[in-house]
Short mmCIF file of C-alpha atoms in Angstrom, two decimals:
data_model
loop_
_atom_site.label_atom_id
_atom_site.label_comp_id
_atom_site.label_asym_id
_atom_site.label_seq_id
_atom_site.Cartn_x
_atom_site.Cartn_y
_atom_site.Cartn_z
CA UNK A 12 -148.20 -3.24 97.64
CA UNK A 13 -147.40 -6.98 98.98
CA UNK A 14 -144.15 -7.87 98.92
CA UNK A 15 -144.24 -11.75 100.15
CA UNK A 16 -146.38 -13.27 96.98
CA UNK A 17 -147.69 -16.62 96.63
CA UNK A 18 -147.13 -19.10 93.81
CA UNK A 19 -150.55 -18.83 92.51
CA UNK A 20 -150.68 -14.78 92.51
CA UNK A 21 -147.25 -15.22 90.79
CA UNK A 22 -148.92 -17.86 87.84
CA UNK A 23 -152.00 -15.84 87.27
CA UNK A 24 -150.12 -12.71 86.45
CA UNK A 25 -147.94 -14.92 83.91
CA UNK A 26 -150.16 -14.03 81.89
CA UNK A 27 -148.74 -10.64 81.13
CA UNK A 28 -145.91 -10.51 79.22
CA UNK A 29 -145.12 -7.07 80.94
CA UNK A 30 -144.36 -9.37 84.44
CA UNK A 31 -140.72 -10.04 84.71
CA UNK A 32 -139.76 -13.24 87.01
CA UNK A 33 -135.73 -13.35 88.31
CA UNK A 34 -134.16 -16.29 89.51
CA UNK A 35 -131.53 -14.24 91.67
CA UNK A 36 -129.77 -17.63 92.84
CA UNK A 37 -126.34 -17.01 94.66
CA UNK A 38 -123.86 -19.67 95.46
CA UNK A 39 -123.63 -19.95 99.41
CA UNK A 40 -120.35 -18.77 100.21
CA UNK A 41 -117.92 -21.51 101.33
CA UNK A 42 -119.48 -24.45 100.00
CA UNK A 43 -117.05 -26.44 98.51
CA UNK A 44 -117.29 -27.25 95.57
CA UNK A 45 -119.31 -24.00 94.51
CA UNK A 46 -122.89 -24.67 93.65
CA UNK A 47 -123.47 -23.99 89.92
CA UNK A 48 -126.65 -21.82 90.40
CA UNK A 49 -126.86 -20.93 87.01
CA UNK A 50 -126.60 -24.46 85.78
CA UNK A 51 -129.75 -25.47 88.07
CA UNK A 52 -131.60 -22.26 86.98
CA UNK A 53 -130.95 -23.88 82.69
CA UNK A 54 -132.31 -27.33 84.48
CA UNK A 55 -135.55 -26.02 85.59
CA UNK A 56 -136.52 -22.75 86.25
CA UNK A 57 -140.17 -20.97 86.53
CA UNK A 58 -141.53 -20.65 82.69
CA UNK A 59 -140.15 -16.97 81.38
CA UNK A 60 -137.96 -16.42 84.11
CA UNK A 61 -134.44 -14.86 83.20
CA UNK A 62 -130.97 -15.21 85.18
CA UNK A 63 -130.44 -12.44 87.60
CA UNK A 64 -126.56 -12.91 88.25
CA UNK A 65 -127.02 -10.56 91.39
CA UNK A 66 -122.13 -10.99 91.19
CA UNK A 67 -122.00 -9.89 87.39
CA UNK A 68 -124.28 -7.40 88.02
CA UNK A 69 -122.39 -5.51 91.10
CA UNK A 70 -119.68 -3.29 90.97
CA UNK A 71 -116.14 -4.74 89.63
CA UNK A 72 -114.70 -1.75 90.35
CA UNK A 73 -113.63 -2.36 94.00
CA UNK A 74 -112.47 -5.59 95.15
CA UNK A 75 -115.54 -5.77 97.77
CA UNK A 76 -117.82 -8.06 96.77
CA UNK A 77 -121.76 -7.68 95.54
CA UNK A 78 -121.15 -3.59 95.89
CA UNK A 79 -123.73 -2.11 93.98
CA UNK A 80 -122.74 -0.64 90.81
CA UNK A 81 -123.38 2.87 89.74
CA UNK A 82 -127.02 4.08 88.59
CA UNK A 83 -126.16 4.46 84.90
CA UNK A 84 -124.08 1.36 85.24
CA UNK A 85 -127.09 -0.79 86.77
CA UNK A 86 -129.50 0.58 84.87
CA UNK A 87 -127.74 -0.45 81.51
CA UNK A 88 -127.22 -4.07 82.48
CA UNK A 89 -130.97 -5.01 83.77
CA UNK A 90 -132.44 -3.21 80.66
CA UNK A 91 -130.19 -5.41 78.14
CA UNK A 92 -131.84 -8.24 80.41
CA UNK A 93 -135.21 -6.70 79.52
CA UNK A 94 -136.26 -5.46 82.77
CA UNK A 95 -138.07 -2.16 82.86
CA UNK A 96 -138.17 0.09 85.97
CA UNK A 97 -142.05 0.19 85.44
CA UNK A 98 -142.64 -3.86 84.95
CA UNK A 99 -144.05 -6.06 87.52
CA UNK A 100 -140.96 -8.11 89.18
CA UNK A 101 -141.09 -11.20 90.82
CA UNK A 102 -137.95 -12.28 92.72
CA UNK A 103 -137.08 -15.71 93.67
CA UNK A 104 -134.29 -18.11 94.43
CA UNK A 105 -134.04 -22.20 94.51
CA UNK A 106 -133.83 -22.73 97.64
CA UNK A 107 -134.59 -21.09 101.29
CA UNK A 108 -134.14 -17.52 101.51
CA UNK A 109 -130.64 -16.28 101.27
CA UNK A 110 -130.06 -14.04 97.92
CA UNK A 111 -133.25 -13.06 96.26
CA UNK A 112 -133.76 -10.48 99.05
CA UNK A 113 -130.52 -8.85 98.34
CA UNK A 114 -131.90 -8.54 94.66
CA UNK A 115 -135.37 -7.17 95.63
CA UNK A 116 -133.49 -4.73 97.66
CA UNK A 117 -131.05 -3.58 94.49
CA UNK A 118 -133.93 -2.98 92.21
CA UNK A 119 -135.93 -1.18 94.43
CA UNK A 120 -132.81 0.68 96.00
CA UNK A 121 -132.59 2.23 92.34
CA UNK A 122 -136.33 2.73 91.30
CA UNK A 123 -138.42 -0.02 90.12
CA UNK A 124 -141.73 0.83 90.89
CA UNK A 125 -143.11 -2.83 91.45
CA UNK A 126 -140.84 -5.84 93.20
CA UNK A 127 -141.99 -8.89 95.02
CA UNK A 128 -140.30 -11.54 96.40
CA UNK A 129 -141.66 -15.56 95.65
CA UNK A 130 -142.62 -16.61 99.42
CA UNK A 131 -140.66 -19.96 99.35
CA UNK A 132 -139.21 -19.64 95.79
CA UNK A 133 -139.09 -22.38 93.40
CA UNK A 134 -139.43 -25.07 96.16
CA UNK A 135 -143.07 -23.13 97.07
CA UNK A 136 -143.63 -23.21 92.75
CA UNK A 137 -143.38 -27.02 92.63
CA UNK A 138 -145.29 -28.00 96.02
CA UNK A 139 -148.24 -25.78 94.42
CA UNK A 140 -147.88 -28.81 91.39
CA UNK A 141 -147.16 -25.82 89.30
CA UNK A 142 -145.26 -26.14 85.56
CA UNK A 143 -141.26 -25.27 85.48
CA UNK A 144 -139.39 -25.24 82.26
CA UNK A 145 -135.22 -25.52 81.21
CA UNK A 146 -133.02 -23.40 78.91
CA UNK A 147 -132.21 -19.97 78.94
CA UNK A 148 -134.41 -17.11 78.79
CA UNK A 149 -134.49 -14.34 76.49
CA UNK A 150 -136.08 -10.89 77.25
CA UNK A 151 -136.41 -8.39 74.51
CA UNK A 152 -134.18 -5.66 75.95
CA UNK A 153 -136.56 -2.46 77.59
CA UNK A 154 -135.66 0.95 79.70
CA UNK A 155 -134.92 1.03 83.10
CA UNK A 156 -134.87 4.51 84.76
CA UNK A 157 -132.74 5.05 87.61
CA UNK A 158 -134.30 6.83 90.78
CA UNK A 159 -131.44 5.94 93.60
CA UNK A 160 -133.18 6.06 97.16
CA UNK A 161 -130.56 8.01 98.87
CA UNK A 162 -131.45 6.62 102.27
CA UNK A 163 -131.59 2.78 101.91
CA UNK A 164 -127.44 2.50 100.96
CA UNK A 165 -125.30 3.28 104.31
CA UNK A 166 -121.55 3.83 103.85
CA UNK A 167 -118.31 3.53 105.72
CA UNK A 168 -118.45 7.08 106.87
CA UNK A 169 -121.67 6.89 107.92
CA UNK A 170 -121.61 3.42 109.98
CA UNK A 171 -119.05 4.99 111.93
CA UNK A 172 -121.00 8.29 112.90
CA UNK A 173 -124.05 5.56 113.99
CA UNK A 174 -121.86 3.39 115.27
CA UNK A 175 -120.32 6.61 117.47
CA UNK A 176 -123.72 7.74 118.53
CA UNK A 177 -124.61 3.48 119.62
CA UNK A 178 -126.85 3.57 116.83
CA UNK A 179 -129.12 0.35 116.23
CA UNK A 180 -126.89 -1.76 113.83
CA UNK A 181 -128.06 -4.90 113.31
CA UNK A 182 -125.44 -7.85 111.83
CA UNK A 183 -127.26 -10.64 109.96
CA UNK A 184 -124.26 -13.11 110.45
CA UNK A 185 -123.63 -16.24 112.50
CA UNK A 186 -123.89 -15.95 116.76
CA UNK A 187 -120.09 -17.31 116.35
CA UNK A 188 -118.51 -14.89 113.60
CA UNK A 189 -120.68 -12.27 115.57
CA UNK A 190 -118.56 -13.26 118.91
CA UNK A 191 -115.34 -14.16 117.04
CA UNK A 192 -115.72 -17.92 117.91
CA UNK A 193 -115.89 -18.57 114.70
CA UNK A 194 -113.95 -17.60 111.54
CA UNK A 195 -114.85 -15.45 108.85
CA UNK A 196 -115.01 -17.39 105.55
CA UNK A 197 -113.39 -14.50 103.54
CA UNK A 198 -109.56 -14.87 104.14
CA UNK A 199 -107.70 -12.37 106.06
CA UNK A 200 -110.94 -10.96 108.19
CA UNK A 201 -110.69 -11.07 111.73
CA UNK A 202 -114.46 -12.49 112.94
CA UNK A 203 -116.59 -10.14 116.29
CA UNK A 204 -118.28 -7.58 115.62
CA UNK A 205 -118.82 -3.69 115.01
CA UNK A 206 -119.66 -1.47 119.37
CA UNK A 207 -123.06 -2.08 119.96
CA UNK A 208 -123.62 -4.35 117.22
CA UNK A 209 -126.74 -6.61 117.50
CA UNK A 210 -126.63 -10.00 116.62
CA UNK A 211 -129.66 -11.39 114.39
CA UNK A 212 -128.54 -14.16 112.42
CA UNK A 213 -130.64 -14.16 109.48
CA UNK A 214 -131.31 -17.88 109.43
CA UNK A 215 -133.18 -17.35 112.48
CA UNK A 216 -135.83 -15.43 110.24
CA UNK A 217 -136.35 -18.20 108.00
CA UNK A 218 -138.39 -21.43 108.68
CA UNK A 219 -139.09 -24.43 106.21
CA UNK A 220 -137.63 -22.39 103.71
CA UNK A 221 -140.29 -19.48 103.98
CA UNK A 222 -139.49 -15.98 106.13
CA UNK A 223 -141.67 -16.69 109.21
CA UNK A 224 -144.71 -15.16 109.67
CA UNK A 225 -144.68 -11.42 110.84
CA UNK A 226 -145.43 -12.04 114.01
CA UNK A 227 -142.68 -14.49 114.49
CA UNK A 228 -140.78 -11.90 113.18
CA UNK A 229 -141.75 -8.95 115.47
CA UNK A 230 -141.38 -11.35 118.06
CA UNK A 231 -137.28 -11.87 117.55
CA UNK A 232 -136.55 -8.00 117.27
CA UNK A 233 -138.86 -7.28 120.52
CA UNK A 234 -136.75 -9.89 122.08
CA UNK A 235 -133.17 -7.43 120.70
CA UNK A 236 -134.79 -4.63 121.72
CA UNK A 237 -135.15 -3.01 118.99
CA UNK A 238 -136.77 0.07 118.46
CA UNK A 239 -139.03 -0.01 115.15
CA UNK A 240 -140.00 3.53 115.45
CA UNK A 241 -136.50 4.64 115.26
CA UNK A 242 -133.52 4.11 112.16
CA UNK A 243 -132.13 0.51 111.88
CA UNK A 244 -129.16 -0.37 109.88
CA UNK A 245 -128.70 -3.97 108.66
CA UNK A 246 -125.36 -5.28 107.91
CA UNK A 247 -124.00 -8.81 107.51
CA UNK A 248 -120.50 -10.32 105.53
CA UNK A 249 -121.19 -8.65 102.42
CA UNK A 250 -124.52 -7.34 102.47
CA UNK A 251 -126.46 -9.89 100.90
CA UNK A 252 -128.25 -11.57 103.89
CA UNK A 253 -128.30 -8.40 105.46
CA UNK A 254 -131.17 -7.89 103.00
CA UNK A 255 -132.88 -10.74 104.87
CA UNK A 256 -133.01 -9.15 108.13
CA UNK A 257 -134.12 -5.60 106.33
CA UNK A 258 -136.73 -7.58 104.75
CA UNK A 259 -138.19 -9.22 107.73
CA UNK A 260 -137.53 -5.65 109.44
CA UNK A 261 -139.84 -4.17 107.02
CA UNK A 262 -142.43 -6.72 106.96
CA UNK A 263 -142.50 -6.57 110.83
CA UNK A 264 -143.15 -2.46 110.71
CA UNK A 265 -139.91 -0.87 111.35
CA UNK A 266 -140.50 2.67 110.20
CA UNK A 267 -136.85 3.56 108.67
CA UNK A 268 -134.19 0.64 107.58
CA UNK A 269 -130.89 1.01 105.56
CA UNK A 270 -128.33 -1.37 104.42
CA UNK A 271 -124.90 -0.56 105.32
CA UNK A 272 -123.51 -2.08 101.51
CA UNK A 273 -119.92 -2.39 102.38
CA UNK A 274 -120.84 -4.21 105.73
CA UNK A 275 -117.86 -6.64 107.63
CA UNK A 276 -116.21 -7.44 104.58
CA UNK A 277 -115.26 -3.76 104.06
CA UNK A 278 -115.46 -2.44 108.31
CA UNK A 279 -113.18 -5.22 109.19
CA UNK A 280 -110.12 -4.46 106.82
CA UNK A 281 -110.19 -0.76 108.18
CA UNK A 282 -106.96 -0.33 110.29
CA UNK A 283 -108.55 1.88 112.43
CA UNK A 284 -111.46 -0.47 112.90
CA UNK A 285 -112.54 -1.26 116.61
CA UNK A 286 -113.61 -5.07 116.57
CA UNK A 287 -115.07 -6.43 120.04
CA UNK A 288 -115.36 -10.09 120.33
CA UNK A 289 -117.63 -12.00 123.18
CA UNK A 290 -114.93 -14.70 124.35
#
């Protein structure tokens, strides 16, 4: 199954009501004033695509942000949107690539058989001269299974076992928060980086708003050394572009990839927490 579709794969299979499109849209963090994502998704969104609010659907349990929820808990929520675990899924976002993988990831990190992600999102739907409509977007509410993938969600404990053994850990943010140059935008986090981490900024995946090709891709991890044979754990501020990087990881033939969910925003606040910088 391809997970990178194109626009007009995506239109002809609008034709089935059983295909479910998600705008999974997230606010960049630290713009000021927020972006209103859900505001530009009632403008003008894909015809019969629905909301996917990738915050309300996380776990407000914890104070970490975008943790996912429970199984039952997910499970519940995306079925009262009307997505089935069985359903074709098309993920995209408005712009670039920044959240949709993140949502891709969620769905299939709890079962659904069938997820793509829009190659260029809505940007890519309107350059193929393709229709977009506005309001909001019922779905009939269906049955979503829950069949957790025990190895794609890496915890605390176990990103400090990997990170004792110099593990490949791969962080997804900035060169400058990686070296602690630069400050987190989350108050009270220190910025570096977890021993041994390597530094992949996920923007440097992305070109003219598309994931570059796969051989780009390969390309930048040969250049980090990293072995695709062995496991790779992503990790980023709060695990949403660390999707990104397990995306283009996954697309470029790395055998084994998890995403450590927690990632800086919940390492960092550990007292015990060993944070190198490169100053």
């Amino acid at each position: 199954m391809s997970i990178l579709v194109e626009p007009l794969w995506l239109a002809d299979r609008l034709r089935d009501p059983k295909t479910v499109v998600l705008d999974a849209t997230l606010p960049p963090v630290g713009v000021i004033p927020p972006v209103d994502t859900r505001a530009r998704y009632v403008a003008e969104h894909i015809p019969g695509a629905i909301f996917f609010d990738i915050d309300e659907l996380s776990d407000h349990t914890t104070d970490l942000p975008y943790m996912l929820p429970s199984a039952d808990t997910f499970s519940r929520q995306v079925a009262q949107l009307g997505v089935s675990d069985s359903a074709p899924i098309v993920v995209y976002e408005q712009e670039s690539v920044y959240s949709a993988p993140r949502a891709w990831w969620m769905l299939r990190t709890f079962g659904a058989r069938e997820v793509h992600l829009l190659d260029g999102g809505l940007r890519a739907w309107r350059e193929a001269g393709l229709p977009t409509q506005c309001g909001e977007v019922r779905r009939p509410a269906a049955h979503f299974v829950t069949r957790p993938d025990p190895g794609a969600v890496i915890s605390l404990s176990q990103i400090r076992q990997m990170l004792s053994k110099r593990a490949q850990v791969v962080d997804a943010r900035s060169a400058g928060r990686f070296a602690g140059t630069l400050p987190e935008p989350r108050p009270g986090l220190s910025s570096g980086h977890m021993p041994g981490g390597i530094s992949i900024p996920f923007t440097e995946l992305v070109e003219d708003g598309r994931l570059k090709p796969i051989d780009g891709l390969r390309e930048i991890f040969k250049a980090r050394n990293l072995d695709m044979e062995q496991p790779i754990t992503t990790s980023c501020g709060s695990g949403v572009t660390a999707a990104v990087v397990l995306l283009g990881l996954e697309l470029a033939g790395a055998k084994q990839v998890g995403l450590y969910d927690g990632s800086w925003a919940e390492y960092a606040r550990q007292s015990e927490a060993i944070i190198e910088k490169t100053i």
